mmCIF file of C-alpha atoms and ligand atoms in Angstrom:
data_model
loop_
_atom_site.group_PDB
_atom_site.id
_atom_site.type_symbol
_atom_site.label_atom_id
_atom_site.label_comp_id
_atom_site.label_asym_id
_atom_site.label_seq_id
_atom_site.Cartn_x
_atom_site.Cartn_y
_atom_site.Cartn_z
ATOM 1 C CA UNK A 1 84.674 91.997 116.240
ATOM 2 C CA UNK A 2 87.439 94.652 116.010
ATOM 3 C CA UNK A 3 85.630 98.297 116.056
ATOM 4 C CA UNK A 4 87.137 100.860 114.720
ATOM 5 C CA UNK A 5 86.067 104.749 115.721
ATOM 6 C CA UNK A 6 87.149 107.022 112.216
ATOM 7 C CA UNK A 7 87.610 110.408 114.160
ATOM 8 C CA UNK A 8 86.520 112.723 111.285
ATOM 9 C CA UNK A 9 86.283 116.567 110.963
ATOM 10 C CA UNK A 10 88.638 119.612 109.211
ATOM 11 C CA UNK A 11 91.968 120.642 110.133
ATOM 12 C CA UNK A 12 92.384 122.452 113.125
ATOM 13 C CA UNK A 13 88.831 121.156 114.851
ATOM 14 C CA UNK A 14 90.754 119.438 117.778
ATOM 15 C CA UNK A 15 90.547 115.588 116.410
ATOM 16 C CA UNK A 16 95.047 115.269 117.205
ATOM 17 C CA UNK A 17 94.067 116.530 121.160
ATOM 18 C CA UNK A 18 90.824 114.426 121.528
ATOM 19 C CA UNK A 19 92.335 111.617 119.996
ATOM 20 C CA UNK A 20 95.038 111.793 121.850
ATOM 21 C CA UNK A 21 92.742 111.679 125.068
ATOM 22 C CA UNK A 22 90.542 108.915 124.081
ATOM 23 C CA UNK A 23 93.042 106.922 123.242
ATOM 24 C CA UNK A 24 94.716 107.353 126.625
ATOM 25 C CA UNK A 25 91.065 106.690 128.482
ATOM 26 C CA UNK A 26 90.251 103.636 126.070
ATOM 27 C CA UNK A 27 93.436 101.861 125.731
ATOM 28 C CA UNK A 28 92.698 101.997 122.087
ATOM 29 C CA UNK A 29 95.908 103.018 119.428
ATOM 30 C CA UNK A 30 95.742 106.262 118.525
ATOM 31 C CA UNK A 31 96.197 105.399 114.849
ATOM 32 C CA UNK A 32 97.113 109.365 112.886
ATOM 33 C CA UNK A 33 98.062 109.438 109.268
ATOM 34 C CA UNK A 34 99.048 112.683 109.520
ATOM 35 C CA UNK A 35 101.461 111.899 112.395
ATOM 36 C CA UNK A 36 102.644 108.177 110.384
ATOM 37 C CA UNK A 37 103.605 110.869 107.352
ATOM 38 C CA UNK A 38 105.790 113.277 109.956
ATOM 39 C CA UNK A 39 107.131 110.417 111.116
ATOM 40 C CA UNK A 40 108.439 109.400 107.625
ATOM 41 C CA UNK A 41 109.577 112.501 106.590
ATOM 42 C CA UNK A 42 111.575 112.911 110.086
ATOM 43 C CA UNK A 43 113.227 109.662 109.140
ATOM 44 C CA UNK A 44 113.894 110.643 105.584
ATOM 45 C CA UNK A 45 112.448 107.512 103.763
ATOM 46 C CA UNK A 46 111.146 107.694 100.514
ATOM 47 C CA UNK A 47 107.290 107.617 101.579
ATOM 48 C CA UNK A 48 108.194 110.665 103.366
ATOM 49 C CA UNK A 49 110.010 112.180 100.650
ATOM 50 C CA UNK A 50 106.727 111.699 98.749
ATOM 51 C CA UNK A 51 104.619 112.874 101.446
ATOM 52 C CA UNK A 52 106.323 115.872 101.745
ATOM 53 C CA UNK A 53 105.794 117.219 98.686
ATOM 54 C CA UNK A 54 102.007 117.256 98.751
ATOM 55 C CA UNK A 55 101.840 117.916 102.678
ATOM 56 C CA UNK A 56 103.929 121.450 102.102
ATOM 57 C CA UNK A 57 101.247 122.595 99.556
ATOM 58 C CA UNK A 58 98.473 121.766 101.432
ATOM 59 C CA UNK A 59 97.262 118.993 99.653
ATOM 60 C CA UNK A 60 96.369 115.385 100.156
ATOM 61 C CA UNK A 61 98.725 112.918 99.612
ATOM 62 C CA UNK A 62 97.228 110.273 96.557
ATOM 63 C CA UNK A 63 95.005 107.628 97.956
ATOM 64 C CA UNK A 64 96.949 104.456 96.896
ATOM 65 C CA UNK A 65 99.774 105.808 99.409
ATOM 66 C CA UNK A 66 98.143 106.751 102.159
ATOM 67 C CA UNK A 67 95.710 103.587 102.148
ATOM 68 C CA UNK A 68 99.374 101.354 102.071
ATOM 69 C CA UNK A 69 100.479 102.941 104.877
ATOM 70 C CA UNK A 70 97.331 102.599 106.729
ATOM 71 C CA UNK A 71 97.089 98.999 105.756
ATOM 72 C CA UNK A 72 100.847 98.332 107.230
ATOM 73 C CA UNK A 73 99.556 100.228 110.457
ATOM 74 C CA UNK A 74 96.351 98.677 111.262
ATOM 75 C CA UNK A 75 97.698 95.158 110.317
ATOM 76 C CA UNK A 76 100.045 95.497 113.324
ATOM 77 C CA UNK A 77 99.234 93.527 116.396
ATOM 78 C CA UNK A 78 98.278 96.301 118.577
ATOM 79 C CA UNK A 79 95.370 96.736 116.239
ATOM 80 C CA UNK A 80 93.577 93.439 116.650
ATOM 81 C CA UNK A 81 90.553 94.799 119.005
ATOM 82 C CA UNK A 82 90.296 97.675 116.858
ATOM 83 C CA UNK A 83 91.568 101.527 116.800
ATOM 84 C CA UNK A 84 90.838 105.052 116.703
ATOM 85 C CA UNK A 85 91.812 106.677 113.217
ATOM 86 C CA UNK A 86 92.315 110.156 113.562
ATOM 87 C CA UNK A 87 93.137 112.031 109.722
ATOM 88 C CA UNK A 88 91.696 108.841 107.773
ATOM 89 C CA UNK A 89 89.564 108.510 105.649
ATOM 90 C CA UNK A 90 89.968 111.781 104.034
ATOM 91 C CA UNK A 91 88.536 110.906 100.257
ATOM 92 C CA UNK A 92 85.956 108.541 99.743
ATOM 93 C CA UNK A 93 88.133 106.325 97.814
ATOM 94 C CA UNK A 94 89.813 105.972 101.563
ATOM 95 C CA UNK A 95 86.383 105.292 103.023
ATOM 96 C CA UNK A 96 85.860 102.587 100.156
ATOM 97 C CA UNK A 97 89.410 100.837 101.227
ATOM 98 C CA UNK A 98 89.332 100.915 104.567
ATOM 99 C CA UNK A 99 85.724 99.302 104.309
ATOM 100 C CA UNK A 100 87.755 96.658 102.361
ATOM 101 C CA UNK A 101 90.352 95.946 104.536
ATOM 102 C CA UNK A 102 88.020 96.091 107.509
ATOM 103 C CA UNK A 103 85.918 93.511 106.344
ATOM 104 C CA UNK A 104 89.043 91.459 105.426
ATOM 105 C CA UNK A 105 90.402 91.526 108.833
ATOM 106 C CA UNK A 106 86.750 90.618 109.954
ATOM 107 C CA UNK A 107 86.559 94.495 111.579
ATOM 108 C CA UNK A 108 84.246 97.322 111.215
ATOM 109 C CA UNK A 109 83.787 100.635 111.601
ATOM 110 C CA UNK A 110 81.661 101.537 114.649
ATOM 111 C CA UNK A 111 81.001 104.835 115.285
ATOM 112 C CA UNK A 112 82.305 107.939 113.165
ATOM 113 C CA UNK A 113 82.113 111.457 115.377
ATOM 114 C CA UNK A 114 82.269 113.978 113.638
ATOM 115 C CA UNK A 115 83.644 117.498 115.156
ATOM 116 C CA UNK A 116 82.583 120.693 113.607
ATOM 117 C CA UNK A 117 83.434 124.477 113.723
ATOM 118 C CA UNK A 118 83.252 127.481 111.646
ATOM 119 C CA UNK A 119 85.884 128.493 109.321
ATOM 120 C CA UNK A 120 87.164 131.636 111.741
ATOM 121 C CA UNK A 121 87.467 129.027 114.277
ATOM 122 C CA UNK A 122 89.734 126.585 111.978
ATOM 123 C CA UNK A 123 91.715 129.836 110.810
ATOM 124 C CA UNK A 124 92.424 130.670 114.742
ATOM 125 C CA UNK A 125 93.396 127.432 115.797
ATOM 126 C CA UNK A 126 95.893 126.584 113.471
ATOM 127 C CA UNK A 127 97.513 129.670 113.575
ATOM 128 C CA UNK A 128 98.300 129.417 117.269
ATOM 129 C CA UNK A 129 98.846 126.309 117.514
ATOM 130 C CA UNK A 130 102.195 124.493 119.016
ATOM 131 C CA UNK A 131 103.246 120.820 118.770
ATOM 132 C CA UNK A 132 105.866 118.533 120.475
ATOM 133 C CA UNK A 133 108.749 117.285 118.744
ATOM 134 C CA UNK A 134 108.947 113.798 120.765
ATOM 135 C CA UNK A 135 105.338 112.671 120.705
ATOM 136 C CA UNK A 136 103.297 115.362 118.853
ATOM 137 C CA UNK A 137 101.351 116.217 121.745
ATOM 138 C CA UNK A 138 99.125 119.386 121.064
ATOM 139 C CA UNK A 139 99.167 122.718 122.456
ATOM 140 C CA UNK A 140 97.642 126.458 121.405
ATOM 141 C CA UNK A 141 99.098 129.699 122.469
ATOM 142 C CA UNK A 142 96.118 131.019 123.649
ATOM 143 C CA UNK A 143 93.218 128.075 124.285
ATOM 144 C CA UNK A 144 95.744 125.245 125.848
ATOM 145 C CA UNK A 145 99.148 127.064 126.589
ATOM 146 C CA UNK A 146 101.811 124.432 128.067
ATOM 147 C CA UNK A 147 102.650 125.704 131.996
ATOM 148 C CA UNK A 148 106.164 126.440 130.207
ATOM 149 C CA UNK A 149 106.242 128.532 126.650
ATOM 150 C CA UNK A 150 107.686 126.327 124.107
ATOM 151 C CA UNK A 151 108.068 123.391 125.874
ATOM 152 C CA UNK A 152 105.829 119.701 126.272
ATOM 153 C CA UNK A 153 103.908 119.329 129.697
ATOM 154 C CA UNK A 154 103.787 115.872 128.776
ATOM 155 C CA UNK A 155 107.532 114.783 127.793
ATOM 156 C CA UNK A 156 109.006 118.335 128.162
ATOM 157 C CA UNK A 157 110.233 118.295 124.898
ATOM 158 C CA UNK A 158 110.557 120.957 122.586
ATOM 159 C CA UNK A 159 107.716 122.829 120.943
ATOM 160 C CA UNK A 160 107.524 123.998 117.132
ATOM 161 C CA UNK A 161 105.044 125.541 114.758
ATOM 162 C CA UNK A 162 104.374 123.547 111.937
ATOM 163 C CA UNK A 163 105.357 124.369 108.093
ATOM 164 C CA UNK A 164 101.582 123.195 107.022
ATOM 165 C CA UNK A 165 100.108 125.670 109.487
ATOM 166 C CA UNK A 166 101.305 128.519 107.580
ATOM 167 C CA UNK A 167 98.399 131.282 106.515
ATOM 168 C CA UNK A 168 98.631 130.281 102.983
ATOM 169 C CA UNK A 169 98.942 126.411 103.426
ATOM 170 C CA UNK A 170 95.914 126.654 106.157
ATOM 171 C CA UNK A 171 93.513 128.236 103.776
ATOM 172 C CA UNK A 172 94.198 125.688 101.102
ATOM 173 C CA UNK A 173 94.093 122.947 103.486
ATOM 174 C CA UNK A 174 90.726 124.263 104.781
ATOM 175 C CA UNK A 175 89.446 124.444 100.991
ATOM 176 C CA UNK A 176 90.916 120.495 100.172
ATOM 177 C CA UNK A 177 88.728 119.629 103.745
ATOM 178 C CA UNK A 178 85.627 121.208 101.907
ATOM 179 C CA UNK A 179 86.310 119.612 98.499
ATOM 180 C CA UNK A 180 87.642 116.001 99.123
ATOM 181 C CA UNK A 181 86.749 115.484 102.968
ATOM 182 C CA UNK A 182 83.401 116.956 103.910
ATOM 183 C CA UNK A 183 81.784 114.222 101.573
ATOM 184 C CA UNK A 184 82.744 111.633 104.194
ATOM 185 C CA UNK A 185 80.438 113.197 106.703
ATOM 186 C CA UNK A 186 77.023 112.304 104.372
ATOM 187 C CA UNK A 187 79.010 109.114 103.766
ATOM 188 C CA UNK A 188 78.615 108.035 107.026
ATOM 189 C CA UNK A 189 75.507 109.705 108.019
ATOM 190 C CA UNK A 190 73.884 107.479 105.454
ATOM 191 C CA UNK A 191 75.205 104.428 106.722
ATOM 192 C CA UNK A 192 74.226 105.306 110.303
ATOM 193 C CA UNK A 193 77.303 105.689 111.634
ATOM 194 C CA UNK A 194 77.453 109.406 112.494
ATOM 195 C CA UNK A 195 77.605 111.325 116.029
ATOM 196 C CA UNK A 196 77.950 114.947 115.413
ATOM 197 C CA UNK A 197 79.557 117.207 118.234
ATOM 198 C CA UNK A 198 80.107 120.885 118.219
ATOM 199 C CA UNK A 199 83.606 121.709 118.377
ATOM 200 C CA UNK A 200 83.829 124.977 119.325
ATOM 201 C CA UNK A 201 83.242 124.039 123.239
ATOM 202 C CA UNK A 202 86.169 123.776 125.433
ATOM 203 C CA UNK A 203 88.232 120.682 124.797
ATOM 204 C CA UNK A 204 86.508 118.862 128.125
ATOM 205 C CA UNK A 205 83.364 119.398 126.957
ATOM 206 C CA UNK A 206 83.872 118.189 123.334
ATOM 207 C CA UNK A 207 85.887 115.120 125.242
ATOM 208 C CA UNK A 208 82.843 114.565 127.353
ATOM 209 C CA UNK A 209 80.320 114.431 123.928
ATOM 210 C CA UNK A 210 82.904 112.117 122.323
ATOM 211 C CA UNK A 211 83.147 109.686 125.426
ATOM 212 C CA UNK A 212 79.351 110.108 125.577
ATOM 213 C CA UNK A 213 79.083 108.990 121.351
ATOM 214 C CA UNK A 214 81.608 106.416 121.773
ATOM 215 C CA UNK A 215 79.239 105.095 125.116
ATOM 216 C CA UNK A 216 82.057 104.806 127.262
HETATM 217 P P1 AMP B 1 97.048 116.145 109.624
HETATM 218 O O1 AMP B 1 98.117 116.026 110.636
HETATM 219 O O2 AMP B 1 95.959 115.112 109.808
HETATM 220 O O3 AMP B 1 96.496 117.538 109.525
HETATM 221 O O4 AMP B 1 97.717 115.818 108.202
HETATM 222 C C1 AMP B 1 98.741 116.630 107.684
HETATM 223 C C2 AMP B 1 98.807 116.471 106.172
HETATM 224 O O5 AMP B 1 99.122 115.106 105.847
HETATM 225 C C3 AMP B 1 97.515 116.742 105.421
HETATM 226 O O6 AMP B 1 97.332 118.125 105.176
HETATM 227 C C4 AMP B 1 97.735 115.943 104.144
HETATM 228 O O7 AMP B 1 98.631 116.610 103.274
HETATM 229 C C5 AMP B 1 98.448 114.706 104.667
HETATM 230 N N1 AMP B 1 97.456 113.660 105.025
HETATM 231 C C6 AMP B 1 97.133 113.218 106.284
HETATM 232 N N2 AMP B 1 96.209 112.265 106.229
HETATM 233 C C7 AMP B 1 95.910 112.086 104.924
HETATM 234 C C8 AMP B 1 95.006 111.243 104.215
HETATM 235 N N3 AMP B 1 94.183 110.404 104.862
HETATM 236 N N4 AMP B 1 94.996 111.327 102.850
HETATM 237 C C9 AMP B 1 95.819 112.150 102.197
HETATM 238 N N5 AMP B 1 96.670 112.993 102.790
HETATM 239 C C10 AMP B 1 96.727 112.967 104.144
#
């Protein structure tokens, strides 16, 4: 049965970088809602139009749009053995849909880790942190420089700072995480499904618990 790992924590934790690893190690898509929204608004359609809006303010874009676009992604042949989803669920209304579709497309959801830190930590992160403009990859100024400032070790494209990691726009995201996201994490700890893992280690460690969790 397809298995699906939901990758959940608050912005800033690390989930884009680890993510980004696991999927590499595990052949699994790296499946980003966050990253399916930039994409849209890069391309100017109207989902990214929409998108926009909410993204800019720090706020979560309305359920019924984000599960759509989900639904188009995971339905994609890529997806059939399952995929890592890294930004979603963010409300429980998501959780509730994605059990839905899941069970349609005779999937589940396997394991849910969940990476932690303290606010400060969060706050620190995002400030410093540095993204590619090709492929997103993930850098920070000061924890994971790139061997060249402002440009991708990966695809040695450019690097940019962006909009939503703004002081103002960080601590509202941070305060949305608390309101609308951190629910998930009892969600799934009641269902079984949970793996905590302390995400203020260096990124190998916390890719070493996650590998570990995921028992691969
Ligand atoms: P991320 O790259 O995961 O930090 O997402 C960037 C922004 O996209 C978030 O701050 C939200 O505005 C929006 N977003 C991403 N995923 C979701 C989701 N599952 N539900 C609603 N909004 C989302």
């Amino acid at each position: 049965m397809p298995a699906f790992i939901v990758l959940l924590g608050p912005p800033g934790v690390g989930k884009g970088t680890q993510a980004k690893i696991i999927a590499a190690a595990t052949g699994l898509p790296h499946v980003s809602s966050g990253d399916l929204f930039r994409e849209n608004i890069k391309n100017e359609t109207e989902l990214g139009r929409l998108a926009q809006s909410y993204i800019s303010k720090g706020e979560l874009v309305p359920d019924d749009v984000t599960i759509g676009m989900i639904r188009d992604r995971i339905s994609r042949p890529d997806c059939k053995s399952g995929a890592l989803l890294d930004g979603f669920p963010r409300t429980t209304v998501q959780a509730a849909a994605l059990e839905n579709l899941l069970a349609e497309f005779g999937g589940k959801v396997d394991t849910v880790p969940y990476i932690s830190a303290s606010e400060s930590t969060l706050v620190e992160r995002l400030g410093g942190r540095w993204n590619c403009k090709a492929q997103g990859h993930v850098f920070h100024e000061k924890h994971n420089p790139p061997k060249q400032a402002g440009v991708c070790d990966f695809d040695g494209s450019e690097l940019y700072q962006r909009d939503d990691d703004k002081a103002e726009t960080v601590t509202r995201r941070i305060q949305v995480y608390f309101a609308q996201t951190a629910p998930l994490v009892a969600y799934y700890r009641e269902r079984g499904r949970l793996s905590e893992i302390d995400g203020a280690q260096p990124i190998e460690k916390v890719t070493a618990d996650l590998l570990a969790a995921l028992k691969m």
